[in-house]
Coordinates of C-alpha atoms and ligand atoms in Angstrom, one line a residue:
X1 CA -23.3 -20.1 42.5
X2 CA -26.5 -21.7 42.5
X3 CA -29.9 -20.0 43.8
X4 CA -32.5 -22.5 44.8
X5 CA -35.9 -21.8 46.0
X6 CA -37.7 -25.0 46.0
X7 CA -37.6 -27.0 49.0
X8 CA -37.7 -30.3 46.6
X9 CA -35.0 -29.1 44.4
X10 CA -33.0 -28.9 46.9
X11 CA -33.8 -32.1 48.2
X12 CA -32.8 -33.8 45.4
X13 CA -29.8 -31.8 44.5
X14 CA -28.2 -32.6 48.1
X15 CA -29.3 -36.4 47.1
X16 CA -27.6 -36.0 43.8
X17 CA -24.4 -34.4 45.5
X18 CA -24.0 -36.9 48.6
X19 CA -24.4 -39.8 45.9
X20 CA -21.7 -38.7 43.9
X21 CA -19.5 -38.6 47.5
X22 CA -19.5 -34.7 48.4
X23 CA -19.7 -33.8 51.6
X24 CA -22.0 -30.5 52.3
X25 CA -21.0 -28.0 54.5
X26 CA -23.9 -25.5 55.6
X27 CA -24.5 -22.0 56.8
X28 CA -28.1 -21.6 58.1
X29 CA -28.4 -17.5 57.8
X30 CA -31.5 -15.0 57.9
X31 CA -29.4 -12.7 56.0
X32 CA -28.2 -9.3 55.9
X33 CA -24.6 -10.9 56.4
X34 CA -21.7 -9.6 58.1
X35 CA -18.1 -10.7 58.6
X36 CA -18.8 -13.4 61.2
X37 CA -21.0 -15.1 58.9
X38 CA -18.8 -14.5 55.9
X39 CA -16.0 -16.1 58.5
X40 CA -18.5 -19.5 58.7
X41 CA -18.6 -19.7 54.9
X42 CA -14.9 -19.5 54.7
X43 CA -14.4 -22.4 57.5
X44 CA -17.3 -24.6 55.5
X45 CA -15.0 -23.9 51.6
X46 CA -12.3 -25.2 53.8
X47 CA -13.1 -28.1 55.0
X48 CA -16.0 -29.6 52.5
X49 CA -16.8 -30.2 48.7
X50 CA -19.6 -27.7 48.2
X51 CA -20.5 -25.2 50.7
X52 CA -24.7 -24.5 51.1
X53 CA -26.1 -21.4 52.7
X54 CA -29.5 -20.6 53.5
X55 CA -31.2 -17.1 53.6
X56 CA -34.5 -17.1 55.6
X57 CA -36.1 -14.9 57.8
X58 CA -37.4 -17.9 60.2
X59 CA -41.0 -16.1 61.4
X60 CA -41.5 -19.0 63.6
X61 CA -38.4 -17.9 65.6
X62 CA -39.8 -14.3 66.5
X63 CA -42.2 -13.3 69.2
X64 CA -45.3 -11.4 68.0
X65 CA -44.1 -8.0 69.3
X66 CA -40.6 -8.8 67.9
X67 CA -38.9 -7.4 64.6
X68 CA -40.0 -9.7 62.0
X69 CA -41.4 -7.2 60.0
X70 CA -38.7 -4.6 60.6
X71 CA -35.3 -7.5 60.1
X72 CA -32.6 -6.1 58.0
X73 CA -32.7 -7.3 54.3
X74 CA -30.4 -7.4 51.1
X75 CA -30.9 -10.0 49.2
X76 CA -28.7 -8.8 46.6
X77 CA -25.9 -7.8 48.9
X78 CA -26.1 -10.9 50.4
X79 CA -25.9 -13.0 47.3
X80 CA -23.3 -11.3 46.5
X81 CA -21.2 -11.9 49.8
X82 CA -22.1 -15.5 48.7
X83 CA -20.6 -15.5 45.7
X84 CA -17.3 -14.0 46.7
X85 CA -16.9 -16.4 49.5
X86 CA -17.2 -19.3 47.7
X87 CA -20.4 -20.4 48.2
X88 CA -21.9 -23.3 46.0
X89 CA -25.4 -23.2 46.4
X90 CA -27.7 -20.7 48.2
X91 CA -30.8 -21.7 49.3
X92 CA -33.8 -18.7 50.1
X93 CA -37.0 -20.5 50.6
X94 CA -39.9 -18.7 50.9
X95 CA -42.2 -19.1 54.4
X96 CA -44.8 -20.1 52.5
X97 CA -43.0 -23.1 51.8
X98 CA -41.4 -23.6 54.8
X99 CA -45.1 -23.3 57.0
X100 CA -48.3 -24.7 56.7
X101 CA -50.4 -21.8 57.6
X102 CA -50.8 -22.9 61.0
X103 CA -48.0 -25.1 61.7
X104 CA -48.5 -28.2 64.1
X105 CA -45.0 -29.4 64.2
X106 CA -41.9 -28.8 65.9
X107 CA -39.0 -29.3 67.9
X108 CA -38.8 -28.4 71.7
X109 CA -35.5 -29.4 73.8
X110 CA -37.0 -28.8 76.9
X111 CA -34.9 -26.7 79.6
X112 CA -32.2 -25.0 77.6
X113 CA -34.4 -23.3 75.8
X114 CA -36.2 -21.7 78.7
X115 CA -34.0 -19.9 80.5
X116 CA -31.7 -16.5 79.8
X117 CA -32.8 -16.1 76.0
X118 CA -35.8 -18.7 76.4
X119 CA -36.7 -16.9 79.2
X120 CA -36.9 -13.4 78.2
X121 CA -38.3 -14.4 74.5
X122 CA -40.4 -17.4 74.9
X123 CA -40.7 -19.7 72.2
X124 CA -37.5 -18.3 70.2
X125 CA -35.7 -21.7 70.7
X126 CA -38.3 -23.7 69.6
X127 CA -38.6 -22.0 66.5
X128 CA -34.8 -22.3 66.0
X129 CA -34.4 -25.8 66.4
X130 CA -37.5 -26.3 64.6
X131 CA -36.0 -24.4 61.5
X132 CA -32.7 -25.5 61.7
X133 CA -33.9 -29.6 62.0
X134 CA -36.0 -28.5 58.8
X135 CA -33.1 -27.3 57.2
X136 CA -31.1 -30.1 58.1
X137 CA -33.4 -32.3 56.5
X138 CA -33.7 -30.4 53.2
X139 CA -29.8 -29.3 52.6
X140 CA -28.2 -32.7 54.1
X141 CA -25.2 -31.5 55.2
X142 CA -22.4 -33.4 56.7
X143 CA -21.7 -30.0 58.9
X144 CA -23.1 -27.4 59.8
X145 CA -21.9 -23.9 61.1
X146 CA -23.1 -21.6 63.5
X147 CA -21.1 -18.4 65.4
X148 CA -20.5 -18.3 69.1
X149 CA -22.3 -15.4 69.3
X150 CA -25.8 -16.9 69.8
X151 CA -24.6 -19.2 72.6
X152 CA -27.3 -20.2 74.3
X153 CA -29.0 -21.2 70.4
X154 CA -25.6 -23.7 69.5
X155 CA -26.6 -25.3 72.4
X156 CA -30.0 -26.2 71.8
X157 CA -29.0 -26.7 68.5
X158 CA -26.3 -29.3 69.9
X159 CA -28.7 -30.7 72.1
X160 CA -31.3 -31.0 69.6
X161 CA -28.6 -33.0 67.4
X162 CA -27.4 -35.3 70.1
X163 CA -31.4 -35.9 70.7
X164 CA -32.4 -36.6 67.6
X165 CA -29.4 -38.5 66.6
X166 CA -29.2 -36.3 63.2
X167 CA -26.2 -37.5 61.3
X168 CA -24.5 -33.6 61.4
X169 CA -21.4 -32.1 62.9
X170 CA -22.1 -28.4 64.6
X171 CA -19.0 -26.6 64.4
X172 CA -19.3 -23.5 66.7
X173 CA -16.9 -20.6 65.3
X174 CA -15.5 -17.7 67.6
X175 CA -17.4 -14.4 67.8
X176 CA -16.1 -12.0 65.0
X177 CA -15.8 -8.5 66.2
X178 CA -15.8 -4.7 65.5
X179 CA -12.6 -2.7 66.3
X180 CA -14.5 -1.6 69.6
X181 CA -15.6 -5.2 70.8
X182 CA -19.0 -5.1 69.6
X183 CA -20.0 -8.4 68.4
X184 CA -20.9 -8.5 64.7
X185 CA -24.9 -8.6 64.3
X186 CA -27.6 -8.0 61.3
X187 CA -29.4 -5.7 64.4
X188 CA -26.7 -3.7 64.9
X189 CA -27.7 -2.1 62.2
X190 CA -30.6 -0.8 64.3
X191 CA -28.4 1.3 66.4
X192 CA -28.0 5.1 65.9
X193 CA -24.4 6.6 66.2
X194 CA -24.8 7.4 69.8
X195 CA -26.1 3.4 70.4
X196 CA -23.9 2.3 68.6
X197 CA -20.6 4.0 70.7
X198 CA -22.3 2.7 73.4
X199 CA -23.0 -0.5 72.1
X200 CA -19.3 -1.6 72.9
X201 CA -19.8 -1.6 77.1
X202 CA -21.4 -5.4 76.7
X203 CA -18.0 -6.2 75.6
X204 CA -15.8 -4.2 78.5
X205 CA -18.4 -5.8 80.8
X206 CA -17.8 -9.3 79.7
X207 CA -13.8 -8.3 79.4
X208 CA -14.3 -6.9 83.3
X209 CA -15.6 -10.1 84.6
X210 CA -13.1 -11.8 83.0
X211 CA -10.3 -10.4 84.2
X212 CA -11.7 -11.0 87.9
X213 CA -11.7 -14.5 87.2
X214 CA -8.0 -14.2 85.8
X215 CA -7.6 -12.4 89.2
X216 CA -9.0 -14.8 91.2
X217 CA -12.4 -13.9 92.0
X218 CA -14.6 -17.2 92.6
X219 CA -17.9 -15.7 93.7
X220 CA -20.1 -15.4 91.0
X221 CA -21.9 -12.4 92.0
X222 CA -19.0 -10.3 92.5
X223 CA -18.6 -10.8 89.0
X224 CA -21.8 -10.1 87.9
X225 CA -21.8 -7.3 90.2
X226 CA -19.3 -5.8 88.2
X227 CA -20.5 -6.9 84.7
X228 CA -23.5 -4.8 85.2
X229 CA -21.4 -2.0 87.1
X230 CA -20.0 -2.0 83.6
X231 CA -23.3 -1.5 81.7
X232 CA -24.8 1.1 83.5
X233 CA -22.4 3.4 83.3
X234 CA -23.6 4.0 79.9
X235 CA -26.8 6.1 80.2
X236 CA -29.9 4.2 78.5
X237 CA -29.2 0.6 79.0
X238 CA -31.3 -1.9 80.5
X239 CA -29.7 -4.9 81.7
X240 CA -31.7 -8.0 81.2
X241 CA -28.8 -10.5 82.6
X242 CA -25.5 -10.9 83.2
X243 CA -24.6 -14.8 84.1
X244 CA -21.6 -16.9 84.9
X245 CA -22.9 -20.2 83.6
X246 CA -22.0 -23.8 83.2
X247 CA -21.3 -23.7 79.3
X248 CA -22.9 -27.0 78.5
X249 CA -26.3 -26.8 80.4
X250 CA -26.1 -23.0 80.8
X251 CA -27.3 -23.2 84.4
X252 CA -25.7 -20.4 87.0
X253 CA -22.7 -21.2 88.5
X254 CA -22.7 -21.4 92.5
X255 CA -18.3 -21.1 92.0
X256 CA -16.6 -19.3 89.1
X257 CA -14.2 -22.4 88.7
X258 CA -13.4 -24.5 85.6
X259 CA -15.1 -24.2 81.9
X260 CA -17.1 -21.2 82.3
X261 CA -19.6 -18.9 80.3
X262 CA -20.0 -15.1 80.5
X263 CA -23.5 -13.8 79.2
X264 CA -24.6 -10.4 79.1
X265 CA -28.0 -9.3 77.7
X266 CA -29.2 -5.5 77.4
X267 CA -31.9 -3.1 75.4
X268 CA -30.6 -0.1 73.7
X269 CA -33.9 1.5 73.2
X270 CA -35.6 -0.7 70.8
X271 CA -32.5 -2.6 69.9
X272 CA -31.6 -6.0 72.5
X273 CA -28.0 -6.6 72.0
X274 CA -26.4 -10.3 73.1
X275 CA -22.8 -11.2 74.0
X276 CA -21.0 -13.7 75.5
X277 CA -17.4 -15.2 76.7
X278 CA -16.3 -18.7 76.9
X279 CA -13.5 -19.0 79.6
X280 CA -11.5 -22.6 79.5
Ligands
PAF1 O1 -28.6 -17.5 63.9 C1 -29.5 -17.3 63.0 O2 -29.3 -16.6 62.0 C2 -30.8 -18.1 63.0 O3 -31.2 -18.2 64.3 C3 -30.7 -19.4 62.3 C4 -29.7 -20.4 63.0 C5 -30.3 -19.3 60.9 C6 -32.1 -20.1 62.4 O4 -33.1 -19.3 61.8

């Protein structure tokens, strides 16, 4: 595997490679992997020549009382992981590179990435879509990879693609889970044994509004009524929203028919947790 730092080595290695007829498949990451993103790197080795990841902490994408400073790390872990899933290249810029020191450019797609996430942590999605178009631009890929648990960011990240008319395929790869439902997350690894147990009720709420739906139940605030039902019966979580959404646009749904999202959002003390189900 090769380690590249420089955002112009990279540049023309992906040049070099997509002369010669590879196709690149890429794993944007900020590191401290887990299963689901070892699960993206295995789909990429599938289906391309060389499979690129990228390590970087995107500061842009954190709010200033967020955990930038405190966001798991391991870089050797993680090259590693790399390594033994078949990864090509990894590519771990430093910010410094990334970011002029005041940075005057980026990438806004305007209402998805104000509401539920947008909403709650304003300017997050414009630092994603910034850094991911940046990253785009630098690895070249042919397509790119993302898991379906940060919903709400593959679609700005779709919408940014379709917008910008960026020669990439997103591939959007299911949520990969602990035995208890918890969605697989670098911040889980904030939670304490007793958070963590409890960590599991996002999934049984998303689970409970589902099976209403299966059941019949068409009012979406019924079944948000019960998502949250589900939440608070664990002592010490704050709900911050539970939605039945339109999965394209993400707006609220006025029936529970059709396509369908489930979101849930809550704080475990320090720690904000995200989840979500897609219902076809
Ligand atoms: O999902 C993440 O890890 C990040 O938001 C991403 C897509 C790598 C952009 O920094």
């Amino acid at each position: 595997m090769q380690i590249i730092t420089s955002i112009t080595d990279m540049q023309s290695h992906a040049d070099s490679l997509r002369k010669a007829g590879k196709r690149i498949g890429f794993v944007p990451t900020m590191g401290f992997l887990h299963e689901g993103h070892l699960s993206l790197m295995r789909r990429a080795r599938q289906e391309n020549d060389v499979v690129a990841a990228s390590i970087f902490v995107n500061p842009t994408q954190f709010g200033p009382k967020e955990d930038l400073d405190r966001y798991p790390r391991d870089a050797e872990g993680d090259r590693k992981k790399c390594e033994s899933t078949g990864v090509d290249i990894l590519f771990t810029p430093a910010a410094a590179e990334m970011y002029s020191e005041r940075p005057s450019v980026f990438v806004n797609v305007e209402g998805i990435s104000d509401i539920l996430e947008g909403a709650i942590r304003p300017g997050h999605f414009r630092g994603v879509a910034t850094v991911v178009a940046k990253l785009f631009n630098i690895v070249k890929p042919c397509k790119a990879y993302f898991g379906q648990k940060d919903f709400q960011q593959c679609a700005v990240i779709k919408r940014m693609v379709a917008g910008l008319n960026l020669d990439v395929e997103v591939i959007v790869l299911p949520t990969v889970r602990e035995a208890d439902g918890l969605a697989m997350s670098s911040r889980n690894s904030y939670l304490d044994t007793e958070q963590r147990r409890k960590s599991a009720c996002l999934y049984r709420a998303l689970t409970a509004g589902e099976e209403l739906i299966k059941n019949g139940v068409r009012e979406p605030e019924t079944i948000k009524q019960k998502m949250r039902a589900v939440l608070v019966q664990e002592k010490g979580i704050e709900v911050d929203y539970v939605e039945v959404a339109d999965p394209d646009r993400l707006t609220p749904l006025e029936t529970a028919e059709g396509r369908m999202v489930l979101l849930v959002a809550a704080r475990l003390g320090s720690t904000r947790l995200i989840d979500n189900l897609l219902i076809l």
